[in-house]
Amino acid sequence: MRRILLIEPSYRNKYPPLGLMKISAYHKMLGDEVVFCKGTNLSLRQEKWDRIYITSLFTFYWNTTIKTIKYYLKSVDNTKHIFVGGPMATIMAEEILAQKGLEEITILRGLLNKPNMLDENEHIVDNMVPDYSIIDTTKNDYLTYNYPVSDAFFIHSTRGCIRKCEFCAVPKIEPNFKKYVDIKPNIENVIKQFGDRRDLMIMDNNILASPDLEQIVQDIIDCGFGVNNNDYKYIKDGKERTKKRYVDFNQGLDARLLYEHPEKMELLSRVAVKPLRIAFDHADDEFVKIYTRCMWLAAENNIKDVSNYILFNFEDEPNDLYKRLEINVLLNTQFENAGYRTRIWSFPMRFSPIFGEEAKGRKFLGKKWVRKQLRGIQCILNATHGVVGPKHAFFKKAFGENIDEFNKLIWMPEKYIIYRNENIENGNTDRWNELFCQLDTNSLAEFKSLIGDNVFVDKRSDNRLISKLLSHYTE
Ligand code: B12
């Protein structure tokens, strides 16, 4: 029997560490002792382990992840018994191995989808039924973190992706497209071993690319997630109760595939999907046409909750963000007028680099962006909790009546954006506005280049208007 410690660094994440849950199942099957902990724990560090597995997620959690690996280095006899894997480790393996003290650790890149990866045997870790007991805080004394999404089955019905988008790390993490994974045995076994879960989180990168989509949809329905058979029964206070359960494909679905194959939308509408997320990655006319058609397809197929991921701060410019948000609110109005119940929610998604130094943090600035604009967007999104709802009036209030208003808004002092009403009422916003509108083309350019870096202290100008404006940012 080996002693196995599983660690997820203490970063904030939504879903439990599926990779570690599968590794746990694998070791328990072999009769090993397994302990899972999130973050650092002194008593676990003081013990000796035959192996420590440390998972990783986003590259921008670099610092926490590296610190965690270093923290447990002495808890094994040989540093090669520290195993590190998951998305960040796959993308940045060289950089991790270049860290002092980490040269000898074992990094396993990508999926554990072949035999002989952890030991010399035929077992395939990726196919294991995940061990949900390790994330149960009532059963695991070392876990105090509550994952925001936990009452769900976490599954893959395909792996990899057919595309190679520059902004995406999936081609590195899951390079081969596997078109079908039977989810039924997995779900049945989870229920048998750990009890039922409410929702279904489908972690696929591009489920629509599968030629077996119809079979996958049937599997989902057979597991109790059909649009008309999605009752979830549970016991509370000794009584049986029922609520609805839903499917979340969690990644943005590929609009081009829906456009080329509208019948795929009909297939999706057979499952209790909530919400249906579509990737709105580009603002060019061709893509807007494709995206808009997809949204109408969703409405025509009676899918009520639709959402979209708007990639920004990549090769786009700020206006492209406004344009895409506006397309969505206009579509909402059109749906309402046409009698459809479909409503669209938007999630602006700031691009984070996937390679190199910049991937280690979240400071990246797209070519057509300056820091103040990015910060301005962030301030607006703070107020809306990152989501932009379907109401046109609300959108206009948050992002401005039109592109010009929007371009003004994001240059406003942060506190005027965040505490909007208060500063409108006390007249600050008007005073700022009056000055800002007096700037001619040259002085506007000077002003923007002066505060573009989002730093306001020690900034000076001979221009009287600009000096006055600056005081709004520092007082
Ligand atoms: C699900 C998911 C999410 C979920 C949350 C995930 C979570 N766990 O909490 C949601 C939808 C919320 C999300 C959000 C975002 N995501 Co995301 N997401 C993913 C996705 C699809 C899967 C990640 C995951 O959880 N995998 C579960 C893993 C760990 O399980 P598994 O795959 O079965 O594990 C296998 C291997 O990884 C390995 N393994 C795993 N752990 C370990 C450990 C050891 C020791 C070993 C040996 C092996 C091993 O073996 C396992 C079995 O084969 C990935 C893409 C991908 N295909 O990886 C993007 C991805 C991680 N996301 C990405 C991005 C950019 C984001 C956002 C920043 C987008 C945005 N701009 O807002 C946000 C971040 C929000 C935030 N600040 O928290 C990028 C990350 C790029 C980067 N720089 O790090 C990825 C890679 C996708 C991409 N487009 O490139 N995401």
Coordinates of C-alpha atoms and ligand atoms in Angstrom, one line a residue:
M1 CA 0.0 0.0 0.0
R2 CA 1.4 3.4 -1.0
R3 CA 0.6 6.7 0.7
I4 CA -0.7 9.2 -1.8
L5 CA -1.3 12.9 -1.3
L6 CA -3.3 14.9 -3.8
I7 CA -3.1 18.6 -3.8
E8 CA -4.9 21.4 -5.6
P9 CA -3.3 24.8 -5.0
S10 CA -5.4 27.2 -3.1
Y11 CA -6.5 29.3 -6.1
R12 CA -10.2 30.1 -6.5
N13 CA -11.9 27.8 -9.0
K14 CA -15.4 26.9 -9.9
Y15 CA -15.2 23.2 -10.5
P16 CA -13.5 20.5 -8.5
P17 CA -10.2 19.0 -9.8
L18 CA -11.5 16.3 -12.1
G19 CA -7.9 15.1 -12.9
L20 CA -7.2 14.5 -9.2
M21 CA -10.5 12.8 -8.7
K22 CA -9.6 10.3 -11.4
I23 CA -6.1 9.8 -10.0
S24 CA -7.7 9.2 -6.5
A25 CA -10.0 6.5 -8.0
Y26 CA -7.0 4.9 -9.7
H27 CA -4.9 4.7 -6.5
K28 CA -7.8 3.5 -4.4
M29 CA -8.5 0.8 -6.9
L30 CA -4.9 -0.4 -6.4
G31 CA -5.5 -0.4 -2.6
D32 CA -3.4 2.7 -1.8
E33 CA -4.2 5.3 0.9
V34 CA -5.3 8.6 -0.6
V35 CA -5.6 12.0 1.0
F36 CA -6.8 15.2 -0.8
C37 CA -6.2 18.7 0.4
K38 CA -6.6 22.1 -1.2
G39 CA -3.6 24.3 -0.6
T40 CA -0.9 24.1 2.0
N41 CA -1.3 22.1 5.2
L42 CA 1.5 21.8 7.8
S43 CA 0.6 18.5 9.3
L44 CA 0.4 16.9 5.8
R45 CA 3.7 18.5 4.9
Q46 CA 5.3 17.0 7.9
E47 CA 4.3 13.4 6.9
K48 CA 6.1 11.3 4.3
W49 CA 4.3 10.3 1.2
D50 CA 5.2 7.8 -1.5
R51 CA 3.8 10.2 -4.1
I52 CA 2.4 13.7 -4.2
Y53 CA 0.2 14.7 -7.1
I54 CA -0.3 18.4 -7.6
T55 CA -2.7 19.7 -10.2
S56 CA -2.8 23.0 -12.0
L57 CA -5.3 25.0 -13.9
F58 CA -4.9 28.6 -15.3
T59 CA -1.4 29.9 -16.2
F60 CA -2.3 33.1 -14.3
Y61 CA -2.3 31.1 -11.1
W62 CA 1.5 30.6 -11.7
N63 CA 2.7 32.1 -8.3
T64 CA 0.3 30.1 -6.1
T65 CA 0.9 26.9 -8.1
I66 CA 4.7 27.2 -7.9
K67 CA 4.6 28.1 -4.2
T68 CA 2.5 25.0 -3.5
I69 CA 4.8 22.7 -5.4
K70 CA 7.8 24.1 -3.4
Y71 CA 5.9 23.8 -0.2
Y72 CA 5.6 20.0 -0.5
L73 CA 9.0 19.2 -2.0
K74 CA 10.4 17.7 1.2
S75 CA 7.4 15.5 1.9
V76 CA 8.7 12.8 -0.4
D77 CA 12.0 10.9 -0.4
N78 CA 12.9 11.9 -3.9
T79 CA 11.6 15.0 -5.7
K80 CA 10.8 12.9 -8.7
H81 CA 7.9 11.5 -6.7
I82 CA 6.2 14.9 -7.0
F83 CA 3.9 14.6 -10.0
V84 CA 2.5 17.7 -11.5
G85 CA -0.1 17.9 -14.3
G86 CA -3.2 19.7 -15.6
P87 CA -3.5 22.7 -18.0
M88 CA -0.9 25.1 -16.6
A89 CA 1.7 22.3 -16.2
T90 CA 1.1 21.2 -19.7
I91 CA 1.4 24.6 -21.2
M92 CA 4.4 25.8 -19.1
A93 CA 6.3 22.6 -18.3
E94 CA 9.7 24.0 -19.3
E95 CA 9.2 27.1 -17.2
I96 CA 8.2 25.0 -14.2
L97 CA 11.3 22.8 -14.6
A98 CA 13.5 25.8 -14.8
Q99 CA 12.5 26.9 -11.3
K100 CA 15.1 26.4 -8.6
G101 CA 14.5 23.1 -6.8
L102 CA 11.9 21.9 -9.3
E103 CA 14.3 20.5 -11.9
E104 CA 13.7 16.9 -10.9
I105 CA 10.0 16.8 -10.4
T106 CA 7.8 14.7 -12.8
I107 CA 5.6 16.7 -15.1
L108 CA 3.0 14.7 -17.0
R109 CA 1.6 16.8 -19.9
G110 CA -1.9 16.5 -21.3
L111 CA -4.3 13.8 -20.6
L112 CA -3.6 10.6 -18.7
N113 CA -5.2 8.7 -21.6
K114 CA -2.7 5.9 -22.2
P115 CA -1.6 2.8 -20.2
N116 CA 1.7 2.9 -18.2
M117 CA 1.5 6.6 -17.4
L118 CA 1.5 6.5 -13.6
D119 CA 2.7 2.9 -13.2
E120 CA 3.5 0.0 -15.4
N121 CA 0.0 -1.3 -15.9
E122 CA -2.8 -1.3 -18.4
H123 CA -5.2 1.1 -16.5
I124 CA -6.2 4.3 -18.2
V125 CA -6.7 7.0 -15.6
D126 CA -8.7 9.2 -17.9
N127 CA -11.4 6.5 -18.1
M128 CA -11.7 6.1 -14.4
V129 CA -14.9 7.0 -12.6
P130 CA -13.9 10.1 -10.7
D131 CA -13.8 9.8 -6.9
Y132 CA -16.4 12.3 -5.7
S133 CA -15.8 11.5 -2.1
I134 CA -12.6 13.5 -1.9
I135 CA -14.5 16.8 -2.6
D136 CA -17.1 16.1 0.0
T137 CA -16.3 18.4 2.9
T138 CA -18.3 16.2 5.3
K139 CA -16.1 13.3 4.6
N140 CA -12.7 15.0 4.0
D141 CA -11.4 16.8 7.1
Y142 CA -8.6 18.4 5.0
L143 CA -11.0 20.2 2.7
T144 CA -12.7 23.5 3.8
Y145 CA -13.1 25.0 0.3
N146 CA -16.6 24.8 -1.2
Y147 CA -16.5 24.6 -5.0
P148 CA -19.1 27.0 -6.4
V149 CA -20.3 24.2 -8.7
S150 CA -20.3 20.8 -7.0
D151 CA -23.7 19.2 -7.2
A152 CA -23.1 18.0 -10.7
F153 CA -21.7 15.2 -12.8
F154 CA -18.5 16.5 -14.5
I155 CA -18.1 14.6 -17.7
H156 CA -16.5 14.7 -21.2
S157 CA -18.4 13.3 -24.2
T158 CA -15.6 14.2 -26.6
R159 CA -12.0 15.2 -26.1
G160 CA -9.9 17.8 -27.9
C161 CA -11.0 20.1 -30.7
I162 CA -10.9 20.2 -34.4
R163 CA -9.8 23.8 -34.5
K164 CA -6.5 25.5 -33.7
C165 CA -7.5 29.0 -32.6
E166 CA -4.5 31.2 -31.7
F167 CA -6.0 32.3 -28.4
C168 CA -6.7 28.8 -27.2
A169 CA -4.5 26.3 -25.4
V170 CA -6.6 23.2 -26.1
P171 CA -4.6 22.1 -29.1
K172 CA -1.7 21.7 -26.6
I173 CA -3.6 20.2 -23.7
E174 CA -5.8 17.8 -25.7
P175 CA -4.2 17.6 -29.1
N176 CA -6.3 14.7 -30.5
F177 CA -10.0 14.9 -31.3
K178 CA -11.8 12.0 -29.8
K179 CA -15.3 12.0 -31.3
Y180 CA -17.2 10.0 -28.7
V181 CA -17.0 9.0 -25.1
D182 CA -19.9 7.0 -23.7
I183 CA -21.1 9.0 -20.6
K184 CA -23.7 6.5 -19.4
P185 CA -21.5 4.0 -17.6
N186 CA -19.6 6.9 -15.9
I187 CA -22.8 8.5 -14.7
E188 CA -24.4 5.2 -13.6
N189 CA -21.2 4.3 -11.6
V190 CA -21.1 7.8 -10.0
I191 CA -24.7 7.3 -8.8
K192 CA -23.9 3.8 -7.5
Q193 CA -20.8 4.8 -5.7
F194 CA -21.5 8.3 -4.5
G195 CA -25.2 9.0 -5.0
D196 CA -27.1 11.1 -7.5
R197 CA -26.1 14.6 -8.5
R198 CA -28.3 17.3 -9.8
D199 CA -26.8 18.9 -12.9
L200 CA -24.6 17.8 -15.8
M201 CA -21.5 19.8 -16.6
I202 CA -20.2 18.9 -20.0
M203 CA -16.5 19.9 -20.1
D204 CA -16.0 19.3 -23.9
N205 CA -14.1 21.8 -25.9
N206 CA -16.1 21.4 -29.0
I207 CA -18.9 18.9 -28.7
L208 CA -20.6 20.1 -32.0
A209 CA -17.6 18.9 -34.0
S210 CA -18.5 15.3 -33.2
P211 CA -20.1 13.3 -36.0
D212 CA -21.8 11.3 -33.2
L213 CA -23.6 14.3 -31.8
E214 CA -27.0 12.7 -32.2
Q215 CA -25.8 9.7 -30.1
I216 CA -24.3 12.0 -27.5
V217 CA -27.6 13.9 -27.2
Q218 CA -29.5 10.6 -26.8
D219 CA -27.0 9.5 -24.1
I220 CA -27.7 12.8 -22.2
I221 CA -31.5 12.2 -22.5
D222 CA -31.1 8.6 -21.3
C223 CA -29.3 9.9 -18.2
G224 CA -32.3 12.0 -17.3
F225 CA -31.5 15.3 -18.8
G226 CA -34.0 15.5 -21.7
V227 CA -35.9 18.8 -22.2
N228 CA -39.1 17.1 -21.0
N229 CA -37.7 14.5 -18.5
N230 CA -35.4 16.5 -16.3
D231 CA -36.9 16.0 -12.9
Y232 CA -34.4 15.6 -10.1
K233 CA -35.7 13.8 -7.0
Y234 CA -34.0 14.2 -3.7
I235 CA -34.9 13.8 0.0
K236 CA -35.0 16.8 2.3
D237 CA -36.3 16.7 5.9
G238 CA -37.4 13.1 5.3
K239 CA -39.6 14.0 2.4
E240 CA -39.1 13.3 -1.3
R241 CA -38.9 16.5 -3.3
T242 CA -38.4 17.3 -7.0
K243 CA -36.6 20.1 -8.8
K244 CA -35.4 20.5 -12.4
R245 CA -31.9 19.6 -13.4
Y246 CA -30.0 21.1 -16.3
V247 CA -27.2 20.6 -18.7
D248 CA -24.4 23.1 -19.1
F249 CA -22.0 22.7 -22.0
N250 CA -19.8 25.3 -20.1
Q251 CA -17.5 26.1 -23.1
G252 CA -18.8 28.5 -25.9
L253 CA -20.3 26.4 -28.6
D254 CA -18.8 26.7 -32.1
A255 CA -21.1 29.1 -34.0
R256 CA -19.7 28.2 -37.4
L257 CA -20.7 24.6 -37.0
L258 CA -24.3 25.5 -36.0
Y259 CA -24.5 27.8 -39.0
E260 CA -23.3 25.1 -41.4
H261 CA -25.5 22.5 -39.8
P262 CA -28.6 24.1 -38.4
E263 CA -30.0 20.6 -37.5
K264 CA -27.4 20.5 -34.7
M265 CA -29.4 23.3 -32.9
E266 CA -32.5 21.1 -33.1
L267 CA -30.5 18.2 -31.5
L268 CA -29.3 20.5 -28.7
S269 CA -32.9 21.7 -28.1
R270 CA -33.8 18.1 -27.1
V271 CA -31.8 18.4 -23.9
A272 CA -32.5 20.5 -20.8
V273 CA -29.8 23.0 -21.6
K274 CA -29.4 26.0 -19.4
P275 CA -27.8 28.2 -20.6
L276 CA -26.8 27.5 -24.2
R277 CA -23.4 29.3 -24.5
I278 CA -22.1 30.4 -27.9
A279 CA -18.7 31.8 -28.5
F280 CA -18.8 35.3 -30.0
D281 CA -15.1 35.6 -30.7
H282 CA -15.1 38.1 -33.6
A283 CA -16.9 41.3 -34.5
D284 CA -16.4 41.2 -38.3
D285 CA -19.4 41.2 -40.5
E286 CA -19.1 37.6 -41.6
F287 CA -18.9 36.3 -38.1
V288 CA -21.7 38.6 -36.9
K289 CA -23.9 37.1 -39.7
I290 CA -23.0 33.6 -38.5
Y291 CA -23.6 34.4 -34.9
T292 CA -26.9 36.2 -35.4
R293 CA -28.2 33.3 -37.5
C294 CA -27.3 30.9 -34.6
M295 CA -29.2 33.0 -32.1
W296 CA -32.3 33.0 -34.3
L297 CA -31.9 29.2 -34.6
A298 CA -31.9 29.0 -30.8
A299 CA -35.1 31.0 -30.6
E300 CA -36.8 29.0 -33.4
N301 CA -35.9 25.9 -31.5
N302 CA -37.4 27.2 -28.3
I303 CA -34.2 27.3 -26.3
K304 CA -34.9 29.9 -23.6
D305 CA -31.6 30.7 -21.8
V306 CA -28.9 31.6 -24.2
S307 CA -25.6 33.1 -23.3
N308 CA -22.4 34.1 -25.1
Y309 CA -18.8 34.5 -24.4
I310 CA -17.4 37.7 -25.9
L311 CA -13.6 37.5 -26.3
F312 CA -12.0 40.9 -25.9
N313 CA -8.6 42.4 -25.4
F314 CA -7.2 40.1 -28.1
E315 CA -7.0 41.4 -31.7
D316 CA -10.2 43.4 -31.3
E317 CA -10.6 47.0 -30.4
P318 CA -12.9 48.4 -27.6
N319 CA -15.6 49.4 -30.1
D320 CA -15.9 45.7 -31.1
L321 CA -17.0 44.9 -27.6
Y322 CA -19.7 47.5 -27.6
K323 CA -20.8 46.4 -31.0
R324 CA -21.2 42.7 -30.0
L325 CA -23.0 43.6 -26.7
E326 CA -25.4 45.8 -28.6
I327 CA -26.1 43.1 -31.2
N328 CA -27.2 40.9 -28.3
V329 CA -29.5 43.4 -26.7
L330 CA -31.1 44.2 -30.0
L331 CA -31.6 40.6 -30.7
N332 CA -33.4 40.3 -27.3
T333 CA -35.8 43.0 -28.3
Q334 CA -36.4 41.4 -31.7
F335 CA -37.1 38.1 -30.0
E336 CA -39.5 39.7 -27.7
N337 CA -41.3 41.4 -30.5
A338 CA -41.5 38.1 -32.5
G339 CA -43.0 36.4 -29.5
Y340 CA -40.0 34.1 -28.7
R341 CA -39.2 33.5 -25.1
T342 CA -35.5 33.3 -25.8
R343 CA -33.3 35.7 -23.8
I344 CA -29.5 36.3 -24.3
W345 CA -27.0 37.1 -21.6
S346 CA -23.5 38.1 -22.5
F347 CA -20.2 37.3 -20.7
P348 CA -17.4 39.5 -21.8
M349 CA -14.3 37.4 -21.5
R350 CA -10.9 39.1 -21.3
F351 CA -8.2 37.4 -23.3
S352 CA -5.4 35.9 -21.2
P353 CA -2.2 34.8 -23.0
I354 CA -1.4 31.2 -23.0
F355 CA 2.4 31.2 -23.6
G356 CA 5.4 33.0 -22.2
E357 CA 6.0 35.4 -19.3
E358 CA 2.7 37.3 -19.8
A359 CA 0.7 34.1 -19.3
K360 CA 1.8 34.1 -15.6
G361 CA -0.4 37.0 -14.8
R362 CA -3.5 38.8 -15.9
K363 CA -1.9 42.1 -17.0
F364 CA -1.8 41.4 -20.8
L365 CA -2.9 44.3 -23.0
G366 CA -4.3 43.7 -26.5
K367 CA -2.6 45.6 -29.4
K368 CA -5.6 47.9 -29.8
W369 CA -6.2 48.6 -26.2
V370 CA -4.8 50.9 -23.5
R371 CA -4.9 50.1 -19.8
K372 CA -7.4 52.8 -19.0
Q373 CA -9.9 51.4 -21.4
L374 CA -9.5 47.9 -20.1
R375 CA -9.9 49.2 -16.5
G376 CA -13.0 51.2 -17.6
I377 CA -14.6 48.0 -18.9
Q378 CA -13.7 46.2 -15.7
C379 CA -15.4 48.9 -13.7
I380 CA -18.6 48.7 -15.7
L381 CA -18.5 44.9 -15.4
N382 CA -17.9 45.1 -11.7
A383 CA -21.3 46.7 -11.3
T384 CA -23.0 44.1 -13.5
H385 CA -21.1 41.2 -11.9
G386 CA -19.5 40.3 -15.2
V387 CA -22.7 39.6 -17.0
V388 CA -24.7 41.8 -19.4
G389 CA -28.4 41.1 -19.2
P390 CA -31.0 41.2 -21.9
K391 CA -32.6 44.6 -21.1
H392 CA -31.8 47.3 -23.5
A393 CA -32.4 50.1 -21.1
F394 CA -30.0 48.5 -18.6
F395 CA -27.4 48.0 -21.2
K396 CA -27.5 51.6 -22.3
K397 CA -27.2 52.8 -18.8
A398 CA -24.2 50.6 -18.1
F399 CA -22.3 50.9 -21.4
G400 CA -23.6 54.1 -22.9
E401 CA -26.4 55.1 -25.3
N402 CA -24.1 54.6 -28.3
I403 CA -20.4 54.0 -29.3
D404 CA -19.5 57.7 -28.6
E405 CA -21.0 57.6 -25.2
F406 CA -19.2 54.3 -24.5
N407 CA -15.9 55.7 -25.6
K408 CA -16.4 58.6 -23.2
L409 CA -17.6 56.4 -20.3
I410 CA -14.5 54.2 -20.2
W411 CA -12.3 57.2 -19.9
M412 CA -14.1 58.6 -17.0
P413 CA -12.6 58.4 -13.5
E414 CA -13.0 55.0 -12.0
K415 CA -15.2 56.1 -9.1
Y416 CA -17.6 57.9 -11.4
I417 CA -18.1 54.7 -13.4
I418 CA -18.5 52.5 -10.3
Y419 CA -20.5 54.8 -8.1
R420 CA -22.5 56.1 -11.1
N421 CA -25.6 57.5 -9.4
E422 CA -23.9 59.1 -6.6
N423 CA -21.6 61.1 -8.9
I424 CA -24.4 62.0 -11.3
E425 CA -26.4 63.3 -8.3
N426 CA -23.5 65.3 -6.8
G427 CA -22.6 66.9 -10.2
N428 CA -19.1 65.4 -10.5
T429 CA -20.0 63.5 -13.7
D430 CA -21.4 66.7 -15.3
R431 CA -18.4 68.7 -14.3
W432 CA -16.0 66.1 -15.8
N433 CA -18.2 65.8 -18.9
E434 CA -18.2 69.5 -19.6
L435 CA -14.4 69.6 -19.5
F436 CA -14.0 66.4 -21.5
C437 CA -16.3 67.6 -24.3
Q438 CA -14.4 70.8 -24.7
L439 CA -11.2 69.0 -25.7
D440 CA -10.4 69.4 -29.4
T441 CA -8.9 66.6 -31.4
N442 CA -5.3 67.4 -30.4
S443 CA -5.9 67.9 -26.8
L444 CA -8.1 64.8 -26.6
A445 CA -5.2 62.8 -28.0
E446 CA -2.8 64.4 -25.5
F447 CA -5.1 63.6 -22.7
K448 CA -5.6 60.0 -23.7
S449 CA -1.9 59.4 -24.1
L450 CA -1.3 61.0 -20.7
I451 CA -3.7 58.7 -18.7
G452 CA -3.7 55.7 -21.1
D453 CA -1.5 53.8 -18.7
N454 CA -4.2 54.3 -16.0
V455 CA -1.7 56.1 -13.7
F456 CA -2.8 59.6 -12.6
V457 CA -0.4 60.8 -10.0
D458 CA 2.4 63.1 -11.2
K459 CA 0.8 63.6 -14.5
R460 CA 0.9 67.2 -15.8
S461 CA 0.0 69.3 -18.8
D462 CA 0.3 72.9 -19.9
N463 CA -3.2 72.6 -21.3
R464 CA -5.6 74.2 -18.8
L465 CA -8.5 71.9 -19.6
I466 CA -6.4 68.8 -19.3
S467 CA -5.0 70.0 -15.9
K468 CA -8.5 70.5 -14.7
L469 CA -9.6 67.1 -15.9
L470 CA -6.7 65.4 -14.2
S471 CA -7.8 66.7 -10.9
H472 CA -10.9 64.6 -11.2
Y473 CA -8.8 61.4 -11.2
T474 CA -6.6 62.3 -8.3
E475 CA -8.9 63.9 -5.8
Ligands
B12_1 C1 -13.8 23.9 -17.6 C2 -13.0 25.1 -17.9 C3 -13.4 26.3 -17.3 C4 -14.4 26.4 -16.2 C5 -13.8 26.4 -14.8 C6 -12.8 25.3 -14.6 C7 -12.5 24.9 -13.2 N1 -11.9 23.8 -13.0 O1 -12.8 25.6 -12.2 C8 -14.9 27.9 -16.4 C9 -16.0 27.8 -17.5 C10 -15.5 28.6 -15.2 C11 -13.6 28.5 -17.1 C12 -13.4 29.8 -17.0 C13 -12.3 30.4 -17.6 N2 -11.4 29.8 -18.4 CO1 -11.4 28.0 -18.7 N3 -11.3 26.1 -19.2 C14 -12.0 25.0 -18.8 C15 -11.5 23.8 -19.6 C16 -12.4 23.4 -20.7 C17 -11.2 22.6 -18.7 C18 -10.4 22.9 -17.4 C19 -10.7 21.9 -16.4 O2 -11.2 22.1 -15.3 N4 -10.2 20.7 -16.6 C20 -10.4 19.6 -15.7 C21 -9.1 18.8 -15.8 C22 -8.1 19.3 -14.8 O3 -9.5 17.5 -15.8 P1 -9.1 16.6 -16.9 O4 -9.0 17.3 -18.2 O5 -10.0 15.4 -16.9 O6 -7.7 16.2 -16.4 C23 -6.8 15.5 -17.2 C24 -5.5 16.2 -17.4 O7 -5.6 17.6 -17.3 C25 -4.5 15.6 -16.5 N5 -4.4 16.1 -15.1 C26 -5.2 17.0 -14.5 N6 -4.8 17.2 -13.3 C27 -3.7 16.5 -13.1 C28 -2.8 16.5 -12.0 C29 -1.7 15.7 -12.1 C30 -0.7 15.6 -11.0 C31 -1.4 14.9 -13.3 C32 -0.2 14.1 -13.4 C33 -2.3 15.0 -14.4 C34 -3.4 15.8 -14.3 O8 -5.0 14.3 -16.3 C35 -6.5 14.3 -16.4 C36 -7.0 13.0 -16.9 O9 -6.7 12.8 -18.3 C37 -10.1 24.3 -20.1 C38 -9.7 23.7 -21.5 C39 -9.1 22.4 -21.3 N7 -9.5 21.5 -22.2 O10 -8.3 22.1 -20.4 C40 -10.3 25.8 -20.2 C41 -9.1 26.7 -19.9 C42 -8.3 26.2 -18.8 N8 -9.7 28.0 -19.6 C43 -9.1 29.0 -20.1 C44 -9.5 30.4 -19.8 C45 -8.7 31.4 -20.6 C46 -10.6 30.7 -19.0 C47 -10.9 32.1 -18.5 C48 -9.8 33.0 -18.1 C49 -11.7 32.8 -19.7 C50 -11.9 34.3 -19.4 N9 -11.2 35.0 -20.1 O11 -12.7 34.7 -18.7 C51 -11.9 31.9 -17.4 C52 -11.3 32.1 -16.0 C53 -12.2 32.4 -14.9 C54 -11.5 32.6 -13.6 N10 -10.8 33.6 -13.3 O12 -11.5 31.7 -12.8 C55 -7.9 28.6 -20.8 C56 -6.6 28.8 -19.9 C57 -5.5 29.6 -20.5 C58 -4.6 30.0 -19.5 N11 -3.9 31.1 -19.7 O13 -4.4 29.4 -18.4 C59 -8.2 27.1 -21.1 C60 -6.9 26.2 -21.3 C61 -8.9 27.1 -22.5 C62 -8.3 27.9 -23.6 N12 -9.2 28.6 -24.2 O14 -7.2 28.0 -23.8 N13 -12.9 27.5 -17.6

